[in-house]
Short mmCIF file of C-alpha atoms in Angstrom, two decimals:
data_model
loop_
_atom_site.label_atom_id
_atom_site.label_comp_id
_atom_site.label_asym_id
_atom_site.label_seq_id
_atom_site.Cartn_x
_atom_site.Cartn_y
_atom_site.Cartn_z
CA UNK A 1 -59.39 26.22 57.07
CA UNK A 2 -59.01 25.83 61.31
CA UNK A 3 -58.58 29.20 62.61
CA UNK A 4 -61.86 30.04 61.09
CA UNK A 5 -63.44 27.55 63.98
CA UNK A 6 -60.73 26.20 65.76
CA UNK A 7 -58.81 28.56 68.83
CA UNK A 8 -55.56 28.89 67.84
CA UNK A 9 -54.87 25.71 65.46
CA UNK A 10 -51.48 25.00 65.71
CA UNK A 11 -51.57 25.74 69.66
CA UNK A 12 -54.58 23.82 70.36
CA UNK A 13 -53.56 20.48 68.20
CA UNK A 14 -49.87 20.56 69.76
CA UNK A 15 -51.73 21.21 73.44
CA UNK A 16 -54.25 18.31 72.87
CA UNK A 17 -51.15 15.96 71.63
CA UNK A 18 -49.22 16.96 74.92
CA UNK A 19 -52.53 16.65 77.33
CA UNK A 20 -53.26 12.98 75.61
CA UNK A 21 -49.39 12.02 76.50
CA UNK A 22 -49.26 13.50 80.22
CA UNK A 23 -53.32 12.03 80.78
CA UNK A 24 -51.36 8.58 80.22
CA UNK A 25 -48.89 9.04 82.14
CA UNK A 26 -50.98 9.96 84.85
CA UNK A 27 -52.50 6.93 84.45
CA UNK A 28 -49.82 4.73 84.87
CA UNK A 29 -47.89 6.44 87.66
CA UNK A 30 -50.78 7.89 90.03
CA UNK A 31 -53.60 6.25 88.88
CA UNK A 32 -54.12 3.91 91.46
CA UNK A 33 -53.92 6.81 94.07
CA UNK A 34 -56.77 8.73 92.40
CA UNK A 35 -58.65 5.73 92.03
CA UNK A 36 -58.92 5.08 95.62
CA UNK A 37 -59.95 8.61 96.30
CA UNK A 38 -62.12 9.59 93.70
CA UNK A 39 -63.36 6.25 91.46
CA UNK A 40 -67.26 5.99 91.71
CA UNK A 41 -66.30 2.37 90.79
CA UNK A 42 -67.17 1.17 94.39
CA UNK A 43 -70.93 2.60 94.03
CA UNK A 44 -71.71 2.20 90.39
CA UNK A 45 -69.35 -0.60 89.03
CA UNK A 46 -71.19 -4.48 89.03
CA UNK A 47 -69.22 -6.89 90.65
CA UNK A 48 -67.86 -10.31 88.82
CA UNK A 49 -69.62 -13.07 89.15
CA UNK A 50 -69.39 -16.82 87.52
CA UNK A 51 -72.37 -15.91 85.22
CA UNK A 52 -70.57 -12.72 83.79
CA UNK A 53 -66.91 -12.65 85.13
CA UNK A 54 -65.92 -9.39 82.93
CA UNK A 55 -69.13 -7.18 83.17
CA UNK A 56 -68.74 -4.17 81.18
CA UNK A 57 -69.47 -1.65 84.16
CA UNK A 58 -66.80 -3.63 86.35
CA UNK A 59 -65.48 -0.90 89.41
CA UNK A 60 -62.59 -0.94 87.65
CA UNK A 61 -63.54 -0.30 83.94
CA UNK A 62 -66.02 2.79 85.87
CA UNK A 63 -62.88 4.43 87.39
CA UNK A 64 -61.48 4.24 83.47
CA UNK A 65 -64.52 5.51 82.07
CA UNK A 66 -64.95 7.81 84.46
CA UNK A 67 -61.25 9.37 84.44
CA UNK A 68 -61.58 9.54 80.49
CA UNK A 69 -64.40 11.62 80.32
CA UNK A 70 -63.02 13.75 83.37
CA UNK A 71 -59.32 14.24 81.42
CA UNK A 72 -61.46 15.06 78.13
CA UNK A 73 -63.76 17.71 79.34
CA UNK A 74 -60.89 19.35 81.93
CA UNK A 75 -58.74 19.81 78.97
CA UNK A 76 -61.62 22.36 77.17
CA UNK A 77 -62.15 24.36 80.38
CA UNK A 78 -59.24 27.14 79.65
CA UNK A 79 -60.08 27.16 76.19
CA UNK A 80 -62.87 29.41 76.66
CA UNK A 81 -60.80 31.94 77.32
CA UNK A 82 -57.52 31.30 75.27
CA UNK A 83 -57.08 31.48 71.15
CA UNK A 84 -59.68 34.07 70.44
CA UNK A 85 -62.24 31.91 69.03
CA UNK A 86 -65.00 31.95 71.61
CA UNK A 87 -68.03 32.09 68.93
CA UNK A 88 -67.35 28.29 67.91
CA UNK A 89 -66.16 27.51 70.71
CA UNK A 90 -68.73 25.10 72.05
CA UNK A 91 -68.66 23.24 68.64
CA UNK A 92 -64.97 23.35 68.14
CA UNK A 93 -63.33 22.44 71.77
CA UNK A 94 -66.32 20.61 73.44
CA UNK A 95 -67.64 19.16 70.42
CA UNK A 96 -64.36 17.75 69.18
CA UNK A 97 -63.81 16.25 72.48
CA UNK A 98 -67.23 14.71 72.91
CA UNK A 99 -67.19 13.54 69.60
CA UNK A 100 -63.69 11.30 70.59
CA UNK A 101 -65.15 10.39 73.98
CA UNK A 102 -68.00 8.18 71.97
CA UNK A 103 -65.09 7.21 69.72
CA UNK A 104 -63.29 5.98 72.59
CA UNK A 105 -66.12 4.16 74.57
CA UNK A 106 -67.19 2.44 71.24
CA UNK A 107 -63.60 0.85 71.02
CA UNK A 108 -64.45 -0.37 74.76
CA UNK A 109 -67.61 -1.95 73.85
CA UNK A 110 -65.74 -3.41 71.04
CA UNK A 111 -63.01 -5.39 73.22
CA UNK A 112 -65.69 -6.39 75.89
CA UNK A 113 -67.83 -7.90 72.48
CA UNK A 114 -64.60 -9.71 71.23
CA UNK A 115 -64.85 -11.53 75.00
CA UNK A 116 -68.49 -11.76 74.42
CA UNK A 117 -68.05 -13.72 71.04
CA UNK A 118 -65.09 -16.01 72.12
CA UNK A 119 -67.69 -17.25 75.53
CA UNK A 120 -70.53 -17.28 73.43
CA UNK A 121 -69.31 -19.43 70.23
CA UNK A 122 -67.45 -21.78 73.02
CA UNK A 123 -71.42 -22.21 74.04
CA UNK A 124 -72.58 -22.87 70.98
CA UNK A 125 -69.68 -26.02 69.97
CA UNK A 126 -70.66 -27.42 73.65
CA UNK A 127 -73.84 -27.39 72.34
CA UNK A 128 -73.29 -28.79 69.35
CA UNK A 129 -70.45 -31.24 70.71
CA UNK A 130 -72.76 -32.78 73.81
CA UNK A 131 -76.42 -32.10 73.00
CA UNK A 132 -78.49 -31.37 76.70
CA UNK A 133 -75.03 -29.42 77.98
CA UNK A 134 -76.26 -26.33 77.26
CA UNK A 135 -80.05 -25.12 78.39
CA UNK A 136 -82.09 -22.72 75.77
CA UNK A 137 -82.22 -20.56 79.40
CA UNK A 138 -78.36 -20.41 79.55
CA UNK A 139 -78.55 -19.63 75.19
CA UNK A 140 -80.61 -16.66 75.70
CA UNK A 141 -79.36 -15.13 78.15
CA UNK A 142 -76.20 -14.26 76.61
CA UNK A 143 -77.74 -12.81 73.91
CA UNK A 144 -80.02 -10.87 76.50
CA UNK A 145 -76.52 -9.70 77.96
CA UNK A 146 -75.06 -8.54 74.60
CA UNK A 147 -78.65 -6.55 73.87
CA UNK A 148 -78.23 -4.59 77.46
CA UNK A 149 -74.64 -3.46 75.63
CA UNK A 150 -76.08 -3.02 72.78
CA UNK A 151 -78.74 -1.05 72.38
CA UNK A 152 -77.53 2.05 74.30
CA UNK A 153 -74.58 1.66 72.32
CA UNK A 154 -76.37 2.22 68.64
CA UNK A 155 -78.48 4.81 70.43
CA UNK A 156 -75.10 6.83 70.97
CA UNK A 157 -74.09 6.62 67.84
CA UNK A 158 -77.10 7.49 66.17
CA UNK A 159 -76.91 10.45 68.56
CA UNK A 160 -73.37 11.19 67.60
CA UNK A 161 -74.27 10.98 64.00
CA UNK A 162 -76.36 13.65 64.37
CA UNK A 163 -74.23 15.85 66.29
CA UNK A 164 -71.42 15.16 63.89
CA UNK A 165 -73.51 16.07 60.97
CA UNK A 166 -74.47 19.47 62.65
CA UNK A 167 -70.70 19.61 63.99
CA UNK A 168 -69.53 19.28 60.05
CA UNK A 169 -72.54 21.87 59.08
CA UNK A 170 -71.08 24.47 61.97
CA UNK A 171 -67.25 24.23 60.85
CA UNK A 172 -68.82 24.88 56.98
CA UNK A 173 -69.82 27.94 58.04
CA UNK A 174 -67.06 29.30 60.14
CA UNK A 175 -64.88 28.78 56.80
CA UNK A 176 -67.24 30.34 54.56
CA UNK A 177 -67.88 33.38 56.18
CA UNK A 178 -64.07 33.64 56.85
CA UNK A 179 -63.58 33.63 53.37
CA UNK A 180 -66.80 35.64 52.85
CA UNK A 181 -64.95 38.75 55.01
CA UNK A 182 -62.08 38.68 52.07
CA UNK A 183 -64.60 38.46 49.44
CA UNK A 184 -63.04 41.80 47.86
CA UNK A 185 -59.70 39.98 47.60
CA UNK A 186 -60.94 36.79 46.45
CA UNK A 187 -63.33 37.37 44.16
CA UNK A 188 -61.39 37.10 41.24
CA UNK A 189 -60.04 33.99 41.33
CA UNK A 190 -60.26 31.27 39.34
CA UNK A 191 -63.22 28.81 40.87
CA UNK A 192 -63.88 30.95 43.77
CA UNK A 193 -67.66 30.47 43.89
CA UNK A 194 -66.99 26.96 44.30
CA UNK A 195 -64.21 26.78 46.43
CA UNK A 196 -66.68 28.66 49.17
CA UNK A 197 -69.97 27.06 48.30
CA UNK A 198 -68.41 23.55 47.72
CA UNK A 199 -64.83 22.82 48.95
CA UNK A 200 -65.80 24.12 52.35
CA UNK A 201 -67.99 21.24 52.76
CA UNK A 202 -65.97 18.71 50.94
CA UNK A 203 -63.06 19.65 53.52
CA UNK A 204 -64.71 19.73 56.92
CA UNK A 205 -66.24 16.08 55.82
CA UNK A 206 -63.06 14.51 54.81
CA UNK A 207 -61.35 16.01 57.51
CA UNK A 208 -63.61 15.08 59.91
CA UNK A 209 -64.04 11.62 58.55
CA UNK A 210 -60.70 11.03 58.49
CA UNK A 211 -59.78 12.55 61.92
CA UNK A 212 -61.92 10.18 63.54
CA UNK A 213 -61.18 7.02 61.93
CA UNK A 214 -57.34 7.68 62.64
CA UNK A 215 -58.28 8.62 66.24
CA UNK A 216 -60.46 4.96 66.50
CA UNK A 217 -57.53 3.17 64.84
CA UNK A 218 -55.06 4.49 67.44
CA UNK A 219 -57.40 3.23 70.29
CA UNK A 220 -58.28 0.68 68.85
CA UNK A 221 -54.42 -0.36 68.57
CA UNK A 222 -54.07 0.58 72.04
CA UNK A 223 -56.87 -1.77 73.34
CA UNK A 224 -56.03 -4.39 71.33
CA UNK A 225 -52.56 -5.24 70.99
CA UNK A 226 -52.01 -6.44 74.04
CA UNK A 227 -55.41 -8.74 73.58
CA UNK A 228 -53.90 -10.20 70.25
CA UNK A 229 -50.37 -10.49 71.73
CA UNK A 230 -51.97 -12.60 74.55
CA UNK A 231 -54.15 -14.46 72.24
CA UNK A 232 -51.22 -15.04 70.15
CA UNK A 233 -49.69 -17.48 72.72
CA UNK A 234 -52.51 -19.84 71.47
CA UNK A 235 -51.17 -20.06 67.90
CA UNK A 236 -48.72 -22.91 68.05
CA UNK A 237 -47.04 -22.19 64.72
CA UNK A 238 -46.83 -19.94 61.85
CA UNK A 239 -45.98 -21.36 58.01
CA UNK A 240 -42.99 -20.97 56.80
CA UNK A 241 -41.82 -19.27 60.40
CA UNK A 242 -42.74 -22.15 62.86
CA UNK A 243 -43.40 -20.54 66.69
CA UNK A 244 -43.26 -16.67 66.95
CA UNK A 245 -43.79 -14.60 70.11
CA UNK A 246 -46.68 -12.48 69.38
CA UNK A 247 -46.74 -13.94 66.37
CA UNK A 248 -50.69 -12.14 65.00
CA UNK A 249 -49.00 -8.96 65.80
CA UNK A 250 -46.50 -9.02 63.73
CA UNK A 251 -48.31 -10.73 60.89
CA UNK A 252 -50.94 -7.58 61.17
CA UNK A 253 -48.01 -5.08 60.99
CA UNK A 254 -46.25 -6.82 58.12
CA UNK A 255 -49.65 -7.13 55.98
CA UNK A 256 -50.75 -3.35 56.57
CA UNK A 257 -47.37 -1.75 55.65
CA UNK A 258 -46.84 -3.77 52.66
CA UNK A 259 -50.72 -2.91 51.65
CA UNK A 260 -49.76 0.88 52.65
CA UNK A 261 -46.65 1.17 50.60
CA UNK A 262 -47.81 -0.70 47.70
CA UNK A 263 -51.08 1.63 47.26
CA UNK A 264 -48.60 4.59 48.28
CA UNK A 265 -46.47 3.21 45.42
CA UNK A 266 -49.53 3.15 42.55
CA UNK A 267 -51.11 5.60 43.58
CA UNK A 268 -48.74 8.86 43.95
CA UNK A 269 -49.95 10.35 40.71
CA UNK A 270 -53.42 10.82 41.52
CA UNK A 271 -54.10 13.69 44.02
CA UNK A 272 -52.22 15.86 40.83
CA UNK A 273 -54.63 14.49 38.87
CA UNK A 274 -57.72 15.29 41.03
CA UNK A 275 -56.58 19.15 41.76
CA UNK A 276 -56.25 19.36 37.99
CA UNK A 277 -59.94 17.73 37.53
CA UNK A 278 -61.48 20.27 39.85
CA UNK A 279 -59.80 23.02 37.97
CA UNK A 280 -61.05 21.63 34.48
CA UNK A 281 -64.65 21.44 35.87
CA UNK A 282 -64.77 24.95 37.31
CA UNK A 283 -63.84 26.16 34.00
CA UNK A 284 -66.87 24.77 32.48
CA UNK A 285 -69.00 25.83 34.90
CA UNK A 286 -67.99 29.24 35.33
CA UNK A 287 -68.87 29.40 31.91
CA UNK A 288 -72.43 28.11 31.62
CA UNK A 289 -72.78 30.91 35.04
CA UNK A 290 -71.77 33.31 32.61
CA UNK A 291 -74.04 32.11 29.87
CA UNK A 292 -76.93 32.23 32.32
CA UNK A 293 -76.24 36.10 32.04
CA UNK A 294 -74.88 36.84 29.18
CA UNK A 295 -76.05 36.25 25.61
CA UNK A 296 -72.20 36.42 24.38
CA UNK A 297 -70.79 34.07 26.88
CA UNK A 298 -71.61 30.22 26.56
CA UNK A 299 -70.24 29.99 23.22
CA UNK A 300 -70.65 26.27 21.80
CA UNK A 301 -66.72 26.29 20.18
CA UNK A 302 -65.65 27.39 23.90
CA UNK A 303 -67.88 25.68 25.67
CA UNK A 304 -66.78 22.29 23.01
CA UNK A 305 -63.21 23.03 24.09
CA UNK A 306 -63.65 23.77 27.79
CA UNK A 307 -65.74 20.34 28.18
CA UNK A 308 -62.30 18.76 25.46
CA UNK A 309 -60.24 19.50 28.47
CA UNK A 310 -62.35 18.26 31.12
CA UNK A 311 -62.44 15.07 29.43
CA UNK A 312 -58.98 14.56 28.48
CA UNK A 313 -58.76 15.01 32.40
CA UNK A 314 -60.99 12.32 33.14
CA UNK A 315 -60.01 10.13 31.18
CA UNK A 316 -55.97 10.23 32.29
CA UNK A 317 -57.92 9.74 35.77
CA UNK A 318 -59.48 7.15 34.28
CA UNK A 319 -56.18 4.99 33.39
CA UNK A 320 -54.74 5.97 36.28
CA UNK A 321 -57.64 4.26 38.53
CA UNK A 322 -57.31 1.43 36.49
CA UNK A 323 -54.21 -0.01 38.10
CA UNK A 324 -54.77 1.56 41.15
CA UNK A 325 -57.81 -0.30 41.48
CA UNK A 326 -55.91 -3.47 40.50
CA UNK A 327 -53.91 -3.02 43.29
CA UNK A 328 -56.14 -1.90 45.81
CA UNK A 329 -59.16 -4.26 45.05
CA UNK A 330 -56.37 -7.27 44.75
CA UNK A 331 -54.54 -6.41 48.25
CA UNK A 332 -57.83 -6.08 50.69
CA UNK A 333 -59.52 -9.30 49.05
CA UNK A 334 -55.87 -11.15 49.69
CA UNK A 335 -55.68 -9.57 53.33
CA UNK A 336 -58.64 -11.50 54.25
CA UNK A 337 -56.90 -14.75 54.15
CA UNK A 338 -53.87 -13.87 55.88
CA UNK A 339 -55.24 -14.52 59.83
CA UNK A 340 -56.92 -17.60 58.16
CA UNK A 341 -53.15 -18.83 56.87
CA UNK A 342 -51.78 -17.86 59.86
CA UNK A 343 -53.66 -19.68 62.05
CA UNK A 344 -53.78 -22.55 59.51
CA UNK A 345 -51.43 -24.99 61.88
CA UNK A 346 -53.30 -24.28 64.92
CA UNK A 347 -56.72 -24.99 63.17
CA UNK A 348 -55.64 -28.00 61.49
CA UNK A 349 -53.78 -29.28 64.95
CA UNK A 350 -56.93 -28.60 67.16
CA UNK A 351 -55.39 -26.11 69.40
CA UNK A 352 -58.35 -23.51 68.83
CA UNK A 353 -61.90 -23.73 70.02
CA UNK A 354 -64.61 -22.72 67.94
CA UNK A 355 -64.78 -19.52 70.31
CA UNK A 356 -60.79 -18.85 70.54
CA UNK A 357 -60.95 -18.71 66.72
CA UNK A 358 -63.81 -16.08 66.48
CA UNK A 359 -61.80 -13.82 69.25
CA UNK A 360 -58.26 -14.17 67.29
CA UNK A 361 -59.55 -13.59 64.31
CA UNK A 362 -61.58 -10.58 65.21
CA UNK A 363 -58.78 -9.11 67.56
CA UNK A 364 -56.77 -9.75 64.42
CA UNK A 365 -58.79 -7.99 62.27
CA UNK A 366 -59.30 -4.95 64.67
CA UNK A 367 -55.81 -4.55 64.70
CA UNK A 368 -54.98 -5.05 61.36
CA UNK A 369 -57.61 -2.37 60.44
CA UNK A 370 -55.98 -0.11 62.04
CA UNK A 371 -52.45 -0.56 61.23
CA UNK A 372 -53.79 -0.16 57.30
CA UNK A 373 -55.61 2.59 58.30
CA UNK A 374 -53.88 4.71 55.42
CA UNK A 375 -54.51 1.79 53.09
CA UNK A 376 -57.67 2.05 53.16
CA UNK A 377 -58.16 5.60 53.53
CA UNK A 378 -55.81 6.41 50.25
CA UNK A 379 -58.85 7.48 47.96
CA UNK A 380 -59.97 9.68 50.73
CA UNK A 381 -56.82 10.98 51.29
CA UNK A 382 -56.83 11.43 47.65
CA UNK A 383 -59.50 14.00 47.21
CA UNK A 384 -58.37 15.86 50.68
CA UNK A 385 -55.00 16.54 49.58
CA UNK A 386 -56.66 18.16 46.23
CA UNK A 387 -59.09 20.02 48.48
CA UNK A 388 -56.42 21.29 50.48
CA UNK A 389 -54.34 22.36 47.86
CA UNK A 390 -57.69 24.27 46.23
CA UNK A 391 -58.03 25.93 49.79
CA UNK A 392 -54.33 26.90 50.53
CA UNK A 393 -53.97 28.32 46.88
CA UNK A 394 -57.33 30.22 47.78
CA UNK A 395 -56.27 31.46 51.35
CA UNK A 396 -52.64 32.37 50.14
CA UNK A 397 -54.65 35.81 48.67
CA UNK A 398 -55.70 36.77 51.67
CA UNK A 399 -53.34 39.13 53.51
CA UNK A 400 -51.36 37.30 56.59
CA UNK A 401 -52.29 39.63 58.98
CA UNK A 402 -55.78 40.54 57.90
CA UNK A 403 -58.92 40.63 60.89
CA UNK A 404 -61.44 37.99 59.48
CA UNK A 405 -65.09 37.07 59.97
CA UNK A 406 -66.32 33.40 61.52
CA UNK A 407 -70.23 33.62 61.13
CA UNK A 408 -72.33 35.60 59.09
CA UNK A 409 -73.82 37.70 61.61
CA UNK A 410 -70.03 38.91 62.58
CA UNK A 411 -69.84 42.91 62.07
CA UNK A 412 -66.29 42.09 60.35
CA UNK A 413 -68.31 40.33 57.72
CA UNK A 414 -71.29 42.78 57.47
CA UNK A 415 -69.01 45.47 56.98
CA UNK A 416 -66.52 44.14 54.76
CA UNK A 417 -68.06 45.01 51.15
CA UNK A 418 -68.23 48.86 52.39
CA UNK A 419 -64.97 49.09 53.82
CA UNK A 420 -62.81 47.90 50.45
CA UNK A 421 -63.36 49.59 47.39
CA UNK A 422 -64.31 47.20 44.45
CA UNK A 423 -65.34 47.77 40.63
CA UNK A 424 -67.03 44.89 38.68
CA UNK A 425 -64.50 46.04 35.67
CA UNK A 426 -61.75 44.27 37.32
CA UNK A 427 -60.81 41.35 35.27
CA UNK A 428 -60.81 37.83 36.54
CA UNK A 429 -57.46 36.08 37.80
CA UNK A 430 -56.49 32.85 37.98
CA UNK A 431 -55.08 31.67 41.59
CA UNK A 432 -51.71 31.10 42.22
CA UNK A 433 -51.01 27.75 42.59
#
């Protein structure tokens, strides 16, 4: 499933782990140093001014940006020569890494709009408060300043969208054909049309869905703790608790893991139950293949029986959703009012400005996304793990130390139906799961 496309998997994951941890460090230790020797800050970063005291392209956020993309790319350079994986190379190292660098500036635009919002709704209640205060001048240009953010911004991620989609498309194929080369030894197993044509996909998409939301929730966390920890200074009281240090932090972390381990609680049954529904529907639909071919196959008692099965399946699914759903459904509807209850003796003391209020409760939310990031990822998680297990089951037939095929115009893969005997008598096998 990775060393089809990625260079050495378990090499390259560990290495990337270690180069995010000594980047930081860096950072923090002889950062300053660099800066002063090689930040473009002083020639490309806009200074503060009254008008926009925390521009986005400050000299300081430039030397950031600018040693984030530098610590990204520098860590694919001796890639291209290590792991053995050079075909994909381009797609799997630099892609991967270009593909977090957007993640990463779109959690910076993020904290600059959460300043945005709390100047720009403190605008709008002066307005409000002392008609004439505020000029329709002074009005539009902030949204004229949010617009310059903006608009590159969405054209980015339109960009990225693309590339991801082609990205997904790329690491499809490395995993097909790599299962393609072992065709002779796979052949026979249960589903294994589908696991090629369809769980290929299913996996890189998942996978690559879920990669980068986890990577966005850990820098999101990263940006924004320390905003909502500050912010949190300017929340007098919480019920029930009275005054808390950090007190939105902790309310964020207590709300997530409960909504984690409850839907971790309900909902431990179901990736069984998926992997069992995927096995059910192959079964039908290896038949009706057959009985495209065959006048003997197709048989309405089998094919009654086969689809029986399938829907007994379902249905267990079925009741299995139900309270799942119950849970879920109930738990992120009641999240929403947390920060609102939280901030309840703050609000109803006047401590808050109509702008503080929009920047703690989106910093709040931000963080408390993240934290519940396998909350609200369970159903996705759901259908991986049953993927996966379809996959590994699939991949455990292929000899350990067999040379495979990435791409289908690899001379391992051309060659592989000539080099191992085969004889369409053989009979069909179920995997081993």
């Amino acid at each position: 499933m990775f060393r089809s496309f990625f260079p050495n998997p378990r090499l390259f994951f560990t290495a990337a782990l270690c180069w995010v941890a000594l980047v930081m460090v860096a950072w923090y230790t002889v950062g300053p140093q660099l800066q002063s020797g090689l930040s473009l800050g002083p020639w490309l970063g806009i200074a503060p001014s009254e008008a926009d005291p925390a521009p986005f392209f400050s000299p300081d956020k430039v030397w950031l940006y600018q040693y984030v993309l530098f610590s990204g790319y520098l860590f694919c350079v001796p890639w291209y020569w290590i792991g053995g994986n050079r075909r994909w190379y381009w797609w799997s190292v630099v892609g991967s890494v270009t593909i977090i660098e957007v993640v990463y500036f779109n959690v910076q635009i993020s904290a600059w709009l959460n300043d945005w919002y709390g100047s720009f709704y403190n605008l709008i209640q002066s307005a409000l408060t002392t008609p004439g205060t505020v000029t329709l001048d002074q009005f539009l240009g902030e949204i004229w300043t949010v617009a310059y953010v903006l608009i590159p911004n969405i054209t980015v991620l339109v960009l990225n969208a693309f590339f991801i989609a082609h990205f997904l498309f790329r690491w499809r194929r490395a995993m097909s054909f790599f299962y393609l080369s072992h065709w002779q030894h796979l052949r026979h197993i249960e589903g294994a049309s589908q696991r090629v044509q369809e769980d290929t996909q299913r996996f890189a998409n998942i996978v690559e869905g879920l990669a980068v939301s986890l990577v966005a929730s850990v820098m999101t966390l990263i940006v924004f703790l320390p905003l909502l920890w500050e912010l949190s200074s300017n929340i007098t009281e919480l019920p029930f608790f009275g005054a808390v240090n950090g007190s939105l932090v902790w309310v964020a972390l207590v709300s997530s893991a409960f909504g984690t381990v409850l839907l971790a609680a309900v909902g431990w049954k179901l990736p069984g139950l998926e992997f069992e529904n995927q096995k059910v529907e192959a079964a039908f639909r290896k038949e009706l293949v057959y009985g495209e071919d065959s006048g003997e196959r197709a048989e309405p008692v089998t094919l009654r029986q086969l689809f029986i099965n399938m829907q007994t399946n379902y249905f267990r699914l079925y009741r299995h959703y139900l309270y799942f759903n119950i849970a879920r459904y109930a738990y992120l509807q009641g999240s929403n009012f947390v920060p609102l209850i939280a901030m309840g003796p703050s609000i109803v003391a006047g401590a808050l400005t109509l702008g503080l209020f929009q920047q703690v409760s989106n910093a709040f939310g931000q963080v408390e996304d993240s934290f519940k990031f396998l909350a609200s990822s369970w159903t996705t998680i759901i259908s991986l793990i049953s993927v996966f297990k379809r996959l590994r089951a699939f991949e455990n037939n292929i000899p350990p130390d067999a040379i495979a095929a990435n791409d289908y115009d690899d001379p391992i893969f051309l060659q592989s139906l000539a080099e191992v005997p085969t004889s369409d008598d053989l009979p069909r096998q179920p995997a081993q799961f």
